[in-house]
GROMACS .gro file of C-alpha atoms in nm:
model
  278
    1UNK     CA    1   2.143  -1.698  -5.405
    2UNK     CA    2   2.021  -1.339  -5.368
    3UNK     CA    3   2.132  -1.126  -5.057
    4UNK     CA    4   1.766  -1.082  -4.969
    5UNK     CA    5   1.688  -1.417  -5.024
    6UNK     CA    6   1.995  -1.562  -4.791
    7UNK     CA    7   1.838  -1.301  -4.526
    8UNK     CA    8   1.526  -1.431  -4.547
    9UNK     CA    9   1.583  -1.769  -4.500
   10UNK     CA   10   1.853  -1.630  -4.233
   11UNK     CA   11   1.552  -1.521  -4.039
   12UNK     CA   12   1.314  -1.813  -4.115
   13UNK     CA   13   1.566  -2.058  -3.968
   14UNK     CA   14   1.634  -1.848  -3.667
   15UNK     CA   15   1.265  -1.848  -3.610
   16UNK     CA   16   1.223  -2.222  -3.622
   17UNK     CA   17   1.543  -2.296  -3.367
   18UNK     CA   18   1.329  -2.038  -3.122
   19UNK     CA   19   1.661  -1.802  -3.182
   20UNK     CA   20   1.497  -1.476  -3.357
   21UNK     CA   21   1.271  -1.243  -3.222
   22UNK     CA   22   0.998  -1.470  -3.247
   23UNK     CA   23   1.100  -1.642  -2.951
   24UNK     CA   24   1.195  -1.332  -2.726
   25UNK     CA   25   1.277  -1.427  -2.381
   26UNK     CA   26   1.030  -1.304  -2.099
   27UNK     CA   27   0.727  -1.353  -2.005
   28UNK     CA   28   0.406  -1.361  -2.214
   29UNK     CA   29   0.042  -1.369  -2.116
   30UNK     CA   30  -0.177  -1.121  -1.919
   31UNK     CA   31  -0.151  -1.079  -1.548
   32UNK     CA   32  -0.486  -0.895  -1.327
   33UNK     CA   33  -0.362  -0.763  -1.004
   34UNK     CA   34  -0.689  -0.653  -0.746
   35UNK     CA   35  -0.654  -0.445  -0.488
   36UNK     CA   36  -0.884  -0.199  -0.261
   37UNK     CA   37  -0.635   0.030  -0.083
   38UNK     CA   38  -0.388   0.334  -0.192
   39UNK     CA   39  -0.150   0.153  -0.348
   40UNK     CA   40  -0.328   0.131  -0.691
   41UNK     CA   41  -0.081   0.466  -0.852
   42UNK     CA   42   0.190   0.273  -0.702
   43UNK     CA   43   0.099  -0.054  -0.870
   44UNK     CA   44  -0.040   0.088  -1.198
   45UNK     CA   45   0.309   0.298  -1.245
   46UNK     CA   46   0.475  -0.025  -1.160
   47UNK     CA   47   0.235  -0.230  -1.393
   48UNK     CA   48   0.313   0.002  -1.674
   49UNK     CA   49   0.698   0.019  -1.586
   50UNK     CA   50   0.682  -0.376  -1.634
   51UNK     CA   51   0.518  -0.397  -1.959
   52UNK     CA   52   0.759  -0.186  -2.112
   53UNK     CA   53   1.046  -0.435  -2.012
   54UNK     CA   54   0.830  -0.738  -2.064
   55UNK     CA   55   0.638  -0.636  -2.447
   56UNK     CA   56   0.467  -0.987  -2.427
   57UNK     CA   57   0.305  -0.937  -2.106
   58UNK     CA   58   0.033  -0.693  -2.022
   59UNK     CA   59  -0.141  -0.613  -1.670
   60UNK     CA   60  -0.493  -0.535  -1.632
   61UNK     CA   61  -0.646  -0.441  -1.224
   62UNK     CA   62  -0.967  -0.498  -1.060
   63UNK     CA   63  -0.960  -0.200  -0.813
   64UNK     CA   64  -1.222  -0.005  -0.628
   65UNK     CA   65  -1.270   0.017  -0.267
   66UNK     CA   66  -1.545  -0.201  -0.226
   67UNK     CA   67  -1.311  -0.488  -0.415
   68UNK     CA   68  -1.271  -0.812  -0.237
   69UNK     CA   69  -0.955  -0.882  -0.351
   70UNK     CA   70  -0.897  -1.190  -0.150
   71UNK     CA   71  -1.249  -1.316  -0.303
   72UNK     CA   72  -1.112  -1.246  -0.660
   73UNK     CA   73  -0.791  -1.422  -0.641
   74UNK     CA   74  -0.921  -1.748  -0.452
   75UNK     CA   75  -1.215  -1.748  -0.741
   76UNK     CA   76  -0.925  -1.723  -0.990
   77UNK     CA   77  -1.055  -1.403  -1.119
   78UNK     CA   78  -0.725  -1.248  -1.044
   79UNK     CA   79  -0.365  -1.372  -1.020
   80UNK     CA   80  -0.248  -1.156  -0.791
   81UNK     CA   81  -0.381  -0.935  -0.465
   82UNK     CA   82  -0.252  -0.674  -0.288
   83UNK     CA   83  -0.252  -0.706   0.085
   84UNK     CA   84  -0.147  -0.591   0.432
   85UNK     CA   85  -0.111  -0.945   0.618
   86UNK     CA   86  -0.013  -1.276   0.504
   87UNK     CA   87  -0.244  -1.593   0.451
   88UNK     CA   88  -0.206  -1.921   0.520
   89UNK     CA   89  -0.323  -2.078   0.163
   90UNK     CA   90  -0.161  -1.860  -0.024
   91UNK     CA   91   0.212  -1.738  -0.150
   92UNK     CA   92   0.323  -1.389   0.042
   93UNK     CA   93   0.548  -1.159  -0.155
   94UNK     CA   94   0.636  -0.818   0.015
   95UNK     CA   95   0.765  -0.569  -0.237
   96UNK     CA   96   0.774  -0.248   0.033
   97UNK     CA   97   0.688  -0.077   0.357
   98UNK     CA   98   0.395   0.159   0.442
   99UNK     CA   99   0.361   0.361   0.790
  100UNK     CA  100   0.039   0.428   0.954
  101UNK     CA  101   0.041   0.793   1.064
  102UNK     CA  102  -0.128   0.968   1.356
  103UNK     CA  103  -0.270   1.271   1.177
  104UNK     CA  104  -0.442   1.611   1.392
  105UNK     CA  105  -0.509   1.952   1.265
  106UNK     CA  106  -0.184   2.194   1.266
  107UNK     CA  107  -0.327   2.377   1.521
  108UNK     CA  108  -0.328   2.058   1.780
  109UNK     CA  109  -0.099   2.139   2.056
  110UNK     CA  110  -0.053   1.831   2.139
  111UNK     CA  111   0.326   1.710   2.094
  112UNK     CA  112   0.386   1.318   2.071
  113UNK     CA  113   0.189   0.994   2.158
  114UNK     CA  114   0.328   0.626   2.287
  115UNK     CA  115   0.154   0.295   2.108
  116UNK     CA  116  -0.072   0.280   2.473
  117UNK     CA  117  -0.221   0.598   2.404
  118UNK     CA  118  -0.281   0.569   2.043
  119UNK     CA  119  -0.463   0.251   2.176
  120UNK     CA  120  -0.696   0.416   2.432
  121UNK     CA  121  -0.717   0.678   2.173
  122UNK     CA  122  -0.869   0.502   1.944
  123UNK     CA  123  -1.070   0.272   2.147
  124UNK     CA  124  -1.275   0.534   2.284
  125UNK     CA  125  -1.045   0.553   2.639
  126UNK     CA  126  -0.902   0.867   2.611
  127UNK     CA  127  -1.213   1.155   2.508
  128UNK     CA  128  -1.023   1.475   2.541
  129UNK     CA  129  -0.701   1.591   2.443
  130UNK     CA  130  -0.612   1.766   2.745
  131UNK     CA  131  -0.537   1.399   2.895
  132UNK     CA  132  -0.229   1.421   2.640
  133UNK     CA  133  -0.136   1.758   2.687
  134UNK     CA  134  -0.364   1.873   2.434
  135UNK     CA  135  -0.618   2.143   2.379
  136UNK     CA  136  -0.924   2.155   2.602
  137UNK     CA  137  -1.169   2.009   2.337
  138UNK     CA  138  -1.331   1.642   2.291
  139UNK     CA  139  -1.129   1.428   2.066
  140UNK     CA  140  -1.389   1.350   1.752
  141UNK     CA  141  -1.239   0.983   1.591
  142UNK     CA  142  -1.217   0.937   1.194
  143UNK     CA  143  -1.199   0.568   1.124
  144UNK     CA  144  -1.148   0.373   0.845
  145UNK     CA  145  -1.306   0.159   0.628
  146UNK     CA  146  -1.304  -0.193   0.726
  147UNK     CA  147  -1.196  -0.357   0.411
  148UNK     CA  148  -0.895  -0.186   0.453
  149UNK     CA  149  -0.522  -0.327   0.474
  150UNK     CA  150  -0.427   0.000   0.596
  151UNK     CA  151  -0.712  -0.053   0.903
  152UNK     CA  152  -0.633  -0.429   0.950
  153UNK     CA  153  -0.316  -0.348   1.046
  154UNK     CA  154  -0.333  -0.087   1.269
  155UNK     CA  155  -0.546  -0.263   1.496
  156UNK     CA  156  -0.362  -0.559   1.507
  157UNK     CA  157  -0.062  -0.355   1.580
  158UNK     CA  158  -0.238  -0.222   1.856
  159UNK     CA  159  -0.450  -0.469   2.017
  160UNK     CA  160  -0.796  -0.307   1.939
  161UNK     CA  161  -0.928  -0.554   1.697
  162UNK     CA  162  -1.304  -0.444   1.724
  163UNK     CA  163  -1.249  -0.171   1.980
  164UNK     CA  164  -1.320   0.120   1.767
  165UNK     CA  165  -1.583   0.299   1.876
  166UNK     CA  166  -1.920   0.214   1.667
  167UNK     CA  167  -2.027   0.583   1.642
  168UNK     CA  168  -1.662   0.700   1.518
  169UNK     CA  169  -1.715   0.849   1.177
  170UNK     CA  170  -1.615   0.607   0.904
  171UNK     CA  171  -1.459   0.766   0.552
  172UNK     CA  172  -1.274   0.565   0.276
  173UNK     CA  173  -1.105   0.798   0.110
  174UNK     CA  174  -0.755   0.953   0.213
  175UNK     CA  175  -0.841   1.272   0.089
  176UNK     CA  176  -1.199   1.328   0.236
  177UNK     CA  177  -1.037   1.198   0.590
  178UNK     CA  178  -0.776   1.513   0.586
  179UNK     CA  179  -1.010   1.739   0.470
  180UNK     CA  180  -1.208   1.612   0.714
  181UNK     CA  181  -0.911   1.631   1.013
  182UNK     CA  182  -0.875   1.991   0.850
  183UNK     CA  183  -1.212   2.135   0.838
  184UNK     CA  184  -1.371   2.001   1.192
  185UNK     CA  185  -1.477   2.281   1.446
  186UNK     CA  186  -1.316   2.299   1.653
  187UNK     CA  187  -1.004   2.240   1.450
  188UNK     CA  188  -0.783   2.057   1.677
  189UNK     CA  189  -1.019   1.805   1.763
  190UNK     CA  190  -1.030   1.529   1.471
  191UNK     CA  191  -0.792   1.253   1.479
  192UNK     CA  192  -0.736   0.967   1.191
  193UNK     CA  193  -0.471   0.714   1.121
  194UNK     CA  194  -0.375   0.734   0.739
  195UNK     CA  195  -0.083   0.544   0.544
  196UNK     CA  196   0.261   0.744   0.548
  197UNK     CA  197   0.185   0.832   0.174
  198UNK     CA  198  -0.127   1.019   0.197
  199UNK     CA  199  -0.007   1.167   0.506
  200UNK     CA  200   0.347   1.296   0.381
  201UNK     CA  201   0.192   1.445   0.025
  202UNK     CA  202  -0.012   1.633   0.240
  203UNK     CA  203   0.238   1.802   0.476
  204UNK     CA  204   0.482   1.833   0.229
  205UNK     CA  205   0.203   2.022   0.036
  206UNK     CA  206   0.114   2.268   0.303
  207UNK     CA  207  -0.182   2.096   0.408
  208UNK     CA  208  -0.305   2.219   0.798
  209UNK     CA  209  -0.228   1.871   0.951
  210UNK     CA  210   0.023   1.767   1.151
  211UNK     CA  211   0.170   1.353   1.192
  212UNK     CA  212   0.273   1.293   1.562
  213UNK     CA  213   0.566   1.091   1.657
  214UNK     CA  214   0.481   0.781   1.817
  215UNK     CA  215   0.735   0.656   2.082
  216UNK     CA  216   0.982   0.911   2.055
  217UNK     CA  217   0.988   0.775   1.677
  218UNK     CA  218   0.879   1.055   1.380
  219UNK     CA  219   0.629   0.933   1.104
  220UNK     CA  220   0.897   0.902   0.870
  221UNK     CA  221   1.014   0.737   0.559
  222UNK     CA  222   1.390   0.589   0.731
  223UNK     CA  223   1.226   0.533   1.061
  224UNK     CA  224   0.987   0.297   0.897
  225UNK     CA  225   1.220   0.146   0.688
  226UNK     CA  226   1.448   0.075   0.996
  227UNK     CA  227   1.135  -0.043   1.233
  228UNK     CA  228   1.204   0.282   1.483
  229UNK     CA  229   0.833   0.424   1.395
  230UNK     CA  230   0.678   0.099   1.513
  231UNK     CA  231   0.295   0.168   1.331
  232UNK     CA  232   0.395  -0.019   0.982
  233UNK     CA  233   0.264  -0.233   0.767
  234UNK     CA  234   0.393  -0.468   0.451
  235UNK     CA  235   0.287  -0.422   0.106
  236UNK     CA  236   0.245  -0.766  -0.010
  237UNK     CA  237   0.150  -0.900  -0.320
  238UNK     CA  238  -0.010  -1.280  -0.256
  239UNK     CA  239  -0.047  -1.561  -0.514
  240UNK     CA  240  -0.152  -1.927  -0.507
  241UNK     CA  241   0.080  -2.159  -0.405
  242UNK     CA  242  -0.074  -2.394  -0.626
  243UNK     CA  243  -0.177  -2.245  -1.023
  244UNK     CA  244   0.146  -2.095  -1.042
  245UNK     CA  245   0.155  -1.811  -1.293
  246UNK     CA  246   0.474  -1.698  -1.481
  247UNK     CA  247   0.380  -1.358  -1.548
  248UNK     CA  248   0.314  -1.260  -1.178
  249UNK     CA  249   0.638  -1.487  -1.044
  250UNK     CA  250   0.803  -1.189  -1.323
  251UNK     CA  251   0.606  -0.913  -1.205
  252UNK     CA  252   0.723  -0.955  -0.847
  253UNK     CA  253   1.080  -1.028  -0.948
  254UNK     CA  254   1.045  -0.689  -1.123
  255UNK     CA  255   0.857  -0.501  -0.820
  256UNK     CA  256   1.174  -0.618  -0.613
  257UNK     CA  257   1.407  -0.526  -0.836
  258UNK     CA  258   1.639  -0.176  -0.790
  259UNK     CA  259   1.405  -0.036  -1.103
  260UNK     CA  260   1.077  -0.157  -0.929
  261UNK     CA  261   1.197  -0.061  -0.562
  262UNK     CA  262   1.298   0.272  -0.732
  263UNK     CA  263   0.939   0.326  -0.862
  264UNK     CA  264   0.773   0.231  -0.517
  265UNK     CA  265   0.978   0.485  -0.311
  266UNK     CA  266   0.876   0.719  -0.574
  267UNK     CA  267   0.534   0.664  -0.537
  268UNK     CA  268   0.547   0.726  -0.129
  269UNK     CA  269   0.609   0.368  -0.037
  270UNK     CA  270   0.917   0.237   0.224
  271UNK     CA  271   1.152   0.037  -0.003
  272UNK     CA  272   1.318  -0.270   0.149
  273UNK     CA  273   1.693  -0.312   0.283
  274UNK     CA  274   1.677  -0.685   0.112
  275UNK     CA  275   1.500  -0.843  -0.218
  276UNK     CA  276   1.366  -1.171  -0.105
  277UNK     CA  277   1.305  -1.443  -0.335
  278UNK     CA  278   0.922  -1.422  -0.514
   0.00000   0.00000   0.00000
């Protein structure tokens, strides 16, 4: 028998035990993750991260900010969502932290705020910033969109659940709301809440805004991480409990892994002190 024969058959009979590289271990199938919020960089460098441990599985999204990602994954259009609170018919992963920070124009004299006053802040209590020590202007509110995690869970963190002023300026995008907080005349008078990654990019950029401390706590990546800056939120990824899908159990295995909780602090996300079970 030839060498090249004997390695031929070598291979075919490793094939057929599910030994050769026919049978490679991991994963296989596609995975779609939706979403609506910032996290999609985060998730797509993590997607791609994945893939290239896992050859056999690929992940496609369903992302845009008018997504209804809990719609898509109940529907089965999707496997897996990315959200800011749990629900009760379906499987909660979190994979990492996010703060919610307080974000005013550089030129806002005003020096720290407690959770109360961040409340009657944004529900239209407080209407000028000298009642905090500010300037002497009218405090002009830049809310949120309301599909949004990051929105869902600062007023349930709060207690305003529908106590945001109707006439409060509503804009989706992260960047529009600190140009926004930058550009208003006067320019200490726009306030908006933003998730600690937008908001650190953009001081650590030398954008004109400035992220006040809320209950003696700074807007922080450790003080989030160790619950001191209280305005948080979890990054979860959610699943059916029932049509179980191997690809996604992997892909959140991976997103809690040291590689995956690498990429997320990377990408401006909190990682977590412990990697709880998928």
């Amino acid at each position: 028998m030839s060498v090249r024969f004997a390695w031929i058959l070598a291979l075919a009979l490793l094939s057929f035990t599910g030994a050769g590289p026919s049978r490679a271990e991991g994963p296989a199938g596609q995975l779609v993750i939706t979403g609506n919020g910032p996290e999609q960089a985060a998730m797509e460098t993590l997607a791609r991260a994945f893939e290239k441990a896992n050859p056999r599985a690929y992940v496609d999204f369903i992302w845009h900010e008018n997504a209804k990602p809990l719609e898509l994954l109940r529907s089965g259009k999707a496997h897996a969502a990315v959200a800011g609170k749990e629900e009760p018919d379906l499987r909660a992963v979190q994979i990492a932290w996010d703060g919610i920070a307080i974000m005013v124009n550089l030129m806002n004299s005003t020096k720290e705020l407690t959770s109360a006053q961040v409340a009657d802040l944004f529900s239209g209590k407080i209407k000028e910033w000298s009642v905090l020590g500010g300037p002497d202007t009218r405090v002009l509110l830049i809310d949120r969109p309301q599909n949004s995690n990051v929105r869902d869970a600062f007023m349930r963190q709060l207690g305003i659940d529908g106590k945001i002023p109707s006439d409060a300026e509503v804009i989706k995008r992260d960047e529009k709301a600190i140009n926004k907080v930058v550009g208003t005349l006067p320019p200490h008078s726009a306030v908006t809440y933003i998730g600690m990654r937008s908001a650190l990019l953009a001081v650590s950029t030398g954008v004109a805004v400035r992220l006040l401390p809320v209950d003696k706590a700074e807007p922080e990546k450790p003080t989030v991480k160790d619950g001191r800056y209280k305005l948080r939120r979890p990054v979860l990824l959610l699943m059916p409990k029932q049509a179980l899908n191997p690809v996604a159990d992997a892909f959140a295995a991976f997103a809690l892994s040291p590689a995956g909780q690498a990429i997320l602090d990377r990408e401006g996300y909190v990682p977590l002190d412990s990697k709880p079970s998928p």
